[in-house]
Structure formats: C-alpha cells, structure tokens
Short mmCIF file of C-alpha atoms in Angstrom, two decimals:
data_model
loop_
_atom_site.label_atom_id
_atom_site.label_comp_id
_atom_site.label_asym_id
_atom_site.label_seq_id
_atom_site.Cartn_x
_atom_site.Cartn_y
_atom_site.Cartn_z
CA MET A 1 12.05 -0.56 -9.19
CA SER A 2 12.63 -3.89 -9.34
CA SER A 3 13.71 -6.70 -6.20
CA SER A 4 16.57 -8.45 -5.89
CA PRO A 5 17.04 -12.02 -7.39
CA VAL A 6 15.89 -14.83 -5.47
CA ALA A 7 19.25 -16.67 -4.09
CA PRO A 8 18.20 -20.55 -4.20
CA ARG A 9 18.20 -21.63 -0.39
CA ALA A 10 21.30 -23.07 1.04
CA ARG A 11 21.59 -26.91 0.73
CA ARG A 12 20.42 -28.47 3.83
CA ALA A 13 19.39 -31.83 5.09
CA ARG A 14 15.89 -32.56 3.55
CA VAL A 15 13.09 -32.15 5.82
CA ARG A 16 9.65 -34.81 5.79
CA MET A 17 6.77 -32.78 5.21
CA THR A 18 3.11 -34.17 4.92
CA ARG A 19 1.67 -33.34 1.79
CA ALA A 20 -0.17 -30.66 2.28
CA GLU A 21 2.95 -28.80 4.27
CA ARG A 22 4.84 -29.58 0.83
CA ARG A 23 2.32 -27.72 -1.31
CA GLU A 24 2.12 -25.21 0.81
CA GLN A 25 6.18 -24.87 0.68
CA LEU A 26 6.31 -24.68 -3.07
CA VAL A 27 3.25 -22.59 -3.14
CA ASP A 28 5.37 -20.09 -0.87
CA VAL A 29 8.71 -20.89 -2.99
CA ALA A 30 6.80 -20.19 -6.42
CA ARG A 31 5.12 -16.48 -5.81
CA ALA A 32 8.56 -15.60 -4.98
CA LEU A 33 9.43 -16.29 -8.19
CA PHE A 34 6.98 -15.93 -9.93
CA ALA A 35 7.15 -11.96 -8.41
CA GLU A 36 10.37 -11.46 -9.31
CA ARG A 37 10.42 -13.11 -13.02
CA GLY A 38 7.28 -13.62 -13.92
CA LEU A 39 5.54 -16.70 -14.95
CA GLU A 40 7.09 -17.24 -18.40
CA GLY A 41 10.78 -16.10 -16.81
CA THR A 42 10.18 -18.74 -13.98
CA SER A 43 10.65 -22.72 -14.47
CA VAL A 44 9.65 -25.83 -12.86
CA GLU A 45 13.20 -26.59 -12.22
CA GLU A 46 14.22 -23.09 -10.45
CA ILE A 47 10.99 -23.93 -8.11
CA ALA A 48 12.15 -27.23 -7.70
CA ILE A 49 15.48 -26.12 -6.72
CA HIS A 50 14.92 -23.28 -4.15
CA ALA A 51 12.33 -26.33 -2.69
CA GLN A 52 14.94 -28.71 -2.17
CA VAL A 53 12.65 -31.50 -4.03
CA SER A 54 12.45 -32.99 -7.32
CA LYS A 55 10.46 -31.68 -10.51
CA PRO A 56 8.46 -34.69 -9.79
CA VAL A 57 7.56 -33.73 -6.89
CA VAL A 58 6.27 -30.21 -7.99
CA TYR A 59 4.42 -31.84 -11.41
CA GLU A 60 2.60 -34.32 -8.93
CA HIS A 61 1.17 -31.82 -6.61
CA PHE A 62 0.32 -29.07 -9.72
CA GLY A 63 0.57 -30.28 -12.50
CA GLY A 64 3.28 -28.27 -13.97
CA LYS A 65 4.02 -24.18 -13.43
CA GLU A 66 0.99 -23.44 -14.55
CA GLY A 67 -1.30 -25.08 -12.48
CA LEU A 68 0.87 -23.95 -9.82
CA TYR A 69 0.59 -20.26 -10.81
CA ALA A 70 -2.84 -20.62 -11.03
CA VAL A 71 -2.73 -21.19 -7.43
CA VAL A 72 -0.77 -18.53 -6.61
CA VAL A 73 -2.49 -16.27 -7.99
CA ASP A 74 -6.41 -17.34 -7.05
CA ARG A 75 -5.09 -17.06 -3.75
CA GLU A 76 -4.16 -13.19 -4.05
CA VAL A 77 -7.14 -12.53 -5.90
CA ARG A 78 -9.47 -13.48 -3.17
CA GLN A 79 -7.10 -11.99 -0.12
CA LEU A 80 -7.23 -8.95 -2.38
CA HIS A 81 -10.88 -8.69 -2.80
CA GLU A 82 -12.01 -10.40 0.48
CA ALA A 83 -10.39 -7.43 2.04
CA ILE A 84 -11.90 -4.14 -0.24
CA ALA A 85 -15.04 -5.88 -0.33
CA GLY A 86 -15.33 -6.02 3.68
CA ALA A 87 -13.86 -2.68 3.87
CA ILE A 88 -16.65 -0.74 1.66
CA THR A 89 -19.43 -3.11 2.33
CA ARG A 90 -19.67 -1.78 6.07
CA PRO A 91 -23.61 -1.16 6.78
CA GLY A 92 -24.20 2.64 7.50
CA THR A 93 -20.57 3.84 6.55
CA ASP A 94 -20.85 7.30 4.71
CA PRO A 95 -19.23 7.92 1.19
CA ARG A 96 -16.31 9.32 2.38
CA SER A 97 -15.39 6.88 4.88
CA LEU A 98 -16.07 4.36 2.29
CA ILE A 99 -13.89 5.74 -0.08
CA GLU A 100 -10.69 6.39 2.81
CA LEU A 101 -12.03 2.90 3.83
CA GLY A 102 -11.41 1.25 0.47
CA THR A 103 -8.55 3.10 -0.32
CA MET A 104 -6.42 2.14 2.96
CA ALA A 105 -7.98 -1.44 2.08
CA LEU A 106 -6.23 -1.75 -1.28
CA LEU A 107 -2.63 0.51 0.39
CA ASP A 108 -2.63 -2.80 3.20
CA TYR A 109 -2.39 -5.48 0.81
CA ILE A 110 0.08 -4.08 -1.76
CA GLU A 111 2.67 -3.01 2.03
CA GLU A 112 1.85 -6.46 3.86
CA ASN A 113 1.70 -8.62 -0.19
CA THR A 114 3.97 -6.78 -1.85
CA ASP A 115 4.99 -9.81 -4.17
CA GLY A 116 1.36 -10.85 -4.72
CA PHE A 117 0.00 -7.81 -5.33
CA ARG A 118 3.31 -7.72 -8.15
CA ILE A 119 2.03 -11.25 -9.68
CA ILE A 120 -1.78 -10.06 -10.01
CA SER A 121 -0.62 -6.58 -11.10
CA ARG A 122 1.21 -7.30 -13.61
CA ASP A 123 1.12 -10.49 -15.18
CA SER A 124 -1.77 -12.00 -17.31
CA SER A 125 -2.41 -15.78 -17.92
CA PRO A 126 -4.78 -17.84 -19.13
CA TYR A 127 -4.12 -20.57 -16.68
CA THR A 128 -5.61 -18.64 -13.53
CA GLN A 129 -9.09 -19.66 -12.84
CA GLY A 130 -10.48 -17.10 -10.04
CA GLY A 131 -10.24 -14.11 -11.62
CA SER A 132 -7.49 -11.27 -11.96
CA TYR A 133 -6.56 -8.05 -10.78
CA GLN A 134 -8.77 -6.69 -13.81
CA THR A 135 -11.46 -8.72 -12.49
CA ILE A 136 -11.21 -7.34 -8.82
CA LEU A 137 -11.21 -3.54 -10.13
CA SER A 138 -14.13 -4.09 -12.37
CA SER A 139 -16.22 -5.74 -8.94
CA ILE A 140 -15.46 -3.20 -6.99
CA ALA A 141 -16.81 -0.42 -9.49
CA SER A 142 -19.53 -2.37 -9.94
CA ARG A 143 -19.78 -1.55 -5.96
CA VAL A 144 -18.66 1.87 -6.14
CA GLU A 145 -21.52 2.06 -9.30
CA GLY A 146 -24.36 1.91 -6.43
CA LEU A 147 -23.22 4.33 -4.17
CA LEU A 148 -22.18 6.96 -6.60
CA ALA A 149 -26.46 6.22 -8.26
CA ALA A 150 -27.25 7.14 -4.96
CA GLN A 151 -25.33 10.55 -4.78
CA PHE A 152 -25.76 11.84 -8.06
CA SER A 153 -29.82 11.26 -7.68
CA HIS A 154 -29.72 13.07 -4.68
CA ARG A 155 -27.88 16.47 -6.17
CA GLY A 156 -29.70 16.54 -9.07
CA PHE A 157 -27.13 14.45 -11.27
CA ASP A 158 -27.43 11.95 -14.20
CA PRO A 159 -27.41 8.64 -12.26
CA GLU A 160 -26.59 6.82 -15.90
CA ILE A 161 -23.05 8.50 -15.80
CA ALA A 162 -22.41 6.46 -12.14
CA PRO A 163 -20.95 3.83 -14.01
CA LEU A 164 -18.01 5.75 -15.95
CA TYR A 165 -17.10 7.32 -12.70
CA SER A 166 -17.14 4.39 -10.72
CA GLN A 167 -14.44 3.60 -13.68
CA MET A 168 -12.37 6.37 -12.60
CA LEU A 169 -12.78 6.59 -9.08
CA VAL A 170 -11.42 2.92 -8.89
CA GLY A 171 -9.05 3.10 -11.52
CA LEU A 172 -7.26 6.19 -9.74
CA VAL A 173 -6.75 4.70 -6.61
CA ALA A 174 -5.78 1.48 -8.52
CA LEU A 175 -2.84 3.31 -10.69
CA ALA A 176 -1.70 5.64 -7.57
CA GLY A 177 -1.18 2.21 -5.48
CA GLN A 178 0.77 0.52 -8.29
CA TRP A 179 3.03 3.56 -8.47
CA TRP A 180 3.88 3.91 -4.43
CA VAL A 181 4.89 0.08 -4.44
CA ASP A 182 7.23 0.46 -7.60
CA ASN A 183 8.31 4.00 -5.71
CA ARG A 184 8.46 2.99 -2.06
CA ASP A 185 12.28 2.92 -2.27
CA VAL A 186 12.73 6.75 -3.61
CA THR A 187 9.12 8.38 -2.49
CA ARG A 188 9.27 10.37 0.78
CA LEU A 189 5.39 9.46 1.19
CA ALA A 190 4.14 6.79 3.60
CA LYS A 191 1.02 4.62 2.96
CA ARG A 192 -1.56 7.33 5.47
CA GLU A 193 -0.03 10.55 2.75
CA VAL A 194 -0.67 8.53 0.12
CA ALA A 195 -4.42 7.60 1.27
CA THR A 196 -4.99 11.18 1.94
CA HIS A 197 -3.97 12.53 -0.68
CA LEU A 198 -5.65 9.97 -3.15
CA VAL A 199 -8.77 10.76 -0.72
CA ASN A 200 -7.98 14.45 -1.04
CA LEU A 201 -9.13 14.49 -5.28
CA THR A 202 -11.16 12.13 -5.16
CA TRP A 203 -13.74 13.52 -2.18
CA ASN A 204 -13.01 17.15 -2.91
CA GLY A 205 -13.47 16.68 -6.71
CA MET A 206 -16.45 14.47 -6.60
CA ARG A 207 -18.14 17.33 -4.28
CA GLN A 208 -17.61 20.30 -6.73
CA LEU A 209 -18.71 18.01 -9.59
CA ASN A 210 -20.36 20.18 -12.16
CA PRO A 211 -23.97 18.47 -13.08
CA HIS A 212 -23.44 19.70 -16.85
CA PRO A 213 -19.90 19.67 -17.99
CA GLU A 214 -18.18 20.39 -21.21
CA LEU A 215 -15.19 20.73 -22.74
CA ARG A 216 -13.59 24.24 -23.63
CA LEU A 217 -11.23 22.75 -26.91
CA PRO A 218 -10.44 25.83 -28.99
CA ASP A 219 -12.87 26.54 -31.79
CA GLY A 220 -12.60 23.92 -34.81
CA GLN A 221 -11.39 21.10 -32.43
CA ASN A 222 -13.71 18.31 -31.99
#
C-alpha cells in the first residue's frame, strides 16, 4: 500500500516560532516526507518548502537531511522499543499473556505511528545513532529468549535452542505486522483479529512442539 503524495502546504503568513518549536516542526514535516519518499528521495529543499522556511534554517538545526533523518529514526526506535519492552516485562505475567501483550504493543504502534513504522522498518541508514528496527527486534528476541529457556527446561526441551525459537517468534510477529500495515486498505482483518491469529499460531504451535523434531525429506535429499 502506498501513501498519497505529500503535498506542499499552502503559503501563509510565516509564524514566528521559538527555536524548540521550529525544530519540532521540521521533525514533523521531515517525518512525513521520509515516510513517503525515503531518505534518498527527500531533499533539504523539499523539507524547507513544506516547513515554509529557507534551506539554511534546516542546516542550522540539523546540519542537513541526514542529521534530521537520524533524529526522526532515533525517536521512533525509542518509542517502539519502550512500548514493547514495557509490555513484555510486566512481573507475574504468564507466557501466553506476554505474547499477547507484545503482539498488541507492536500493532498499536503500527496503527498509531504508521509513518514512523514505515521509516524504521524500510530504511537503513548509517546516519542513525540509536539503533534500527532490526536492533529493536534483536533486543525483544533477547528478552523472549529468557522466557522460552525457562519454559523449555520445565517441559524437558533443550534450553540451548531457545535463542533460535525466540528469533522465529519475534520475526513471525514483526513480518505479520509489516504485512498488515501494507494491506490494511484491502484486508478485512482488524488489528485485534490480526493479533488473535498471531497468538493462535505462536502459542498453540509452541504448545505442540516436539522435543525431538525430525525432517521427513525423501531419501537422498539432505
């Protein structure tokens, strides 16, 4: 699903802003442009036009579009990480509820911050300092790994395979979330339904895990 092009704002009398207000305005304008066109497809001139400022103002605040992009991404990364980390670290919560809470936290972020999600899940840039979408997923997987290891040990599974399963679990939810944001206009599935099906697959699938799985490939195939 592609967003509608970002149209320049109508010209009007320039409003005097404090330095902090101008900085926030530039971040908001750039966020929408980066979500629509990506880092490489967005120019300082376009950012300045949409914000109704001169190009030097953008350079003064951020040193260029790369610095502005880094601020946008770092904010989104921090917001998503805090949302999911807060959901899956509640003390005394059973494993299934943690999966539900983590899934809903990701889908809530996608729904409420679609532009931000498009930026951090699509773009990769050396200019960002606070991590990336992959950094977030790796951090979440590390947290899930500890939960799975405890469950595996309790049920007679080898806890050494917990890291692999945590990556699969987090990757499943993340990819499904990305599919949902790209197909919300054509699918009848609402957010809660998507979360329900994700939890259905992950939780019920894990309950039926074989502690000693084997492949059933035809003879002669490795």
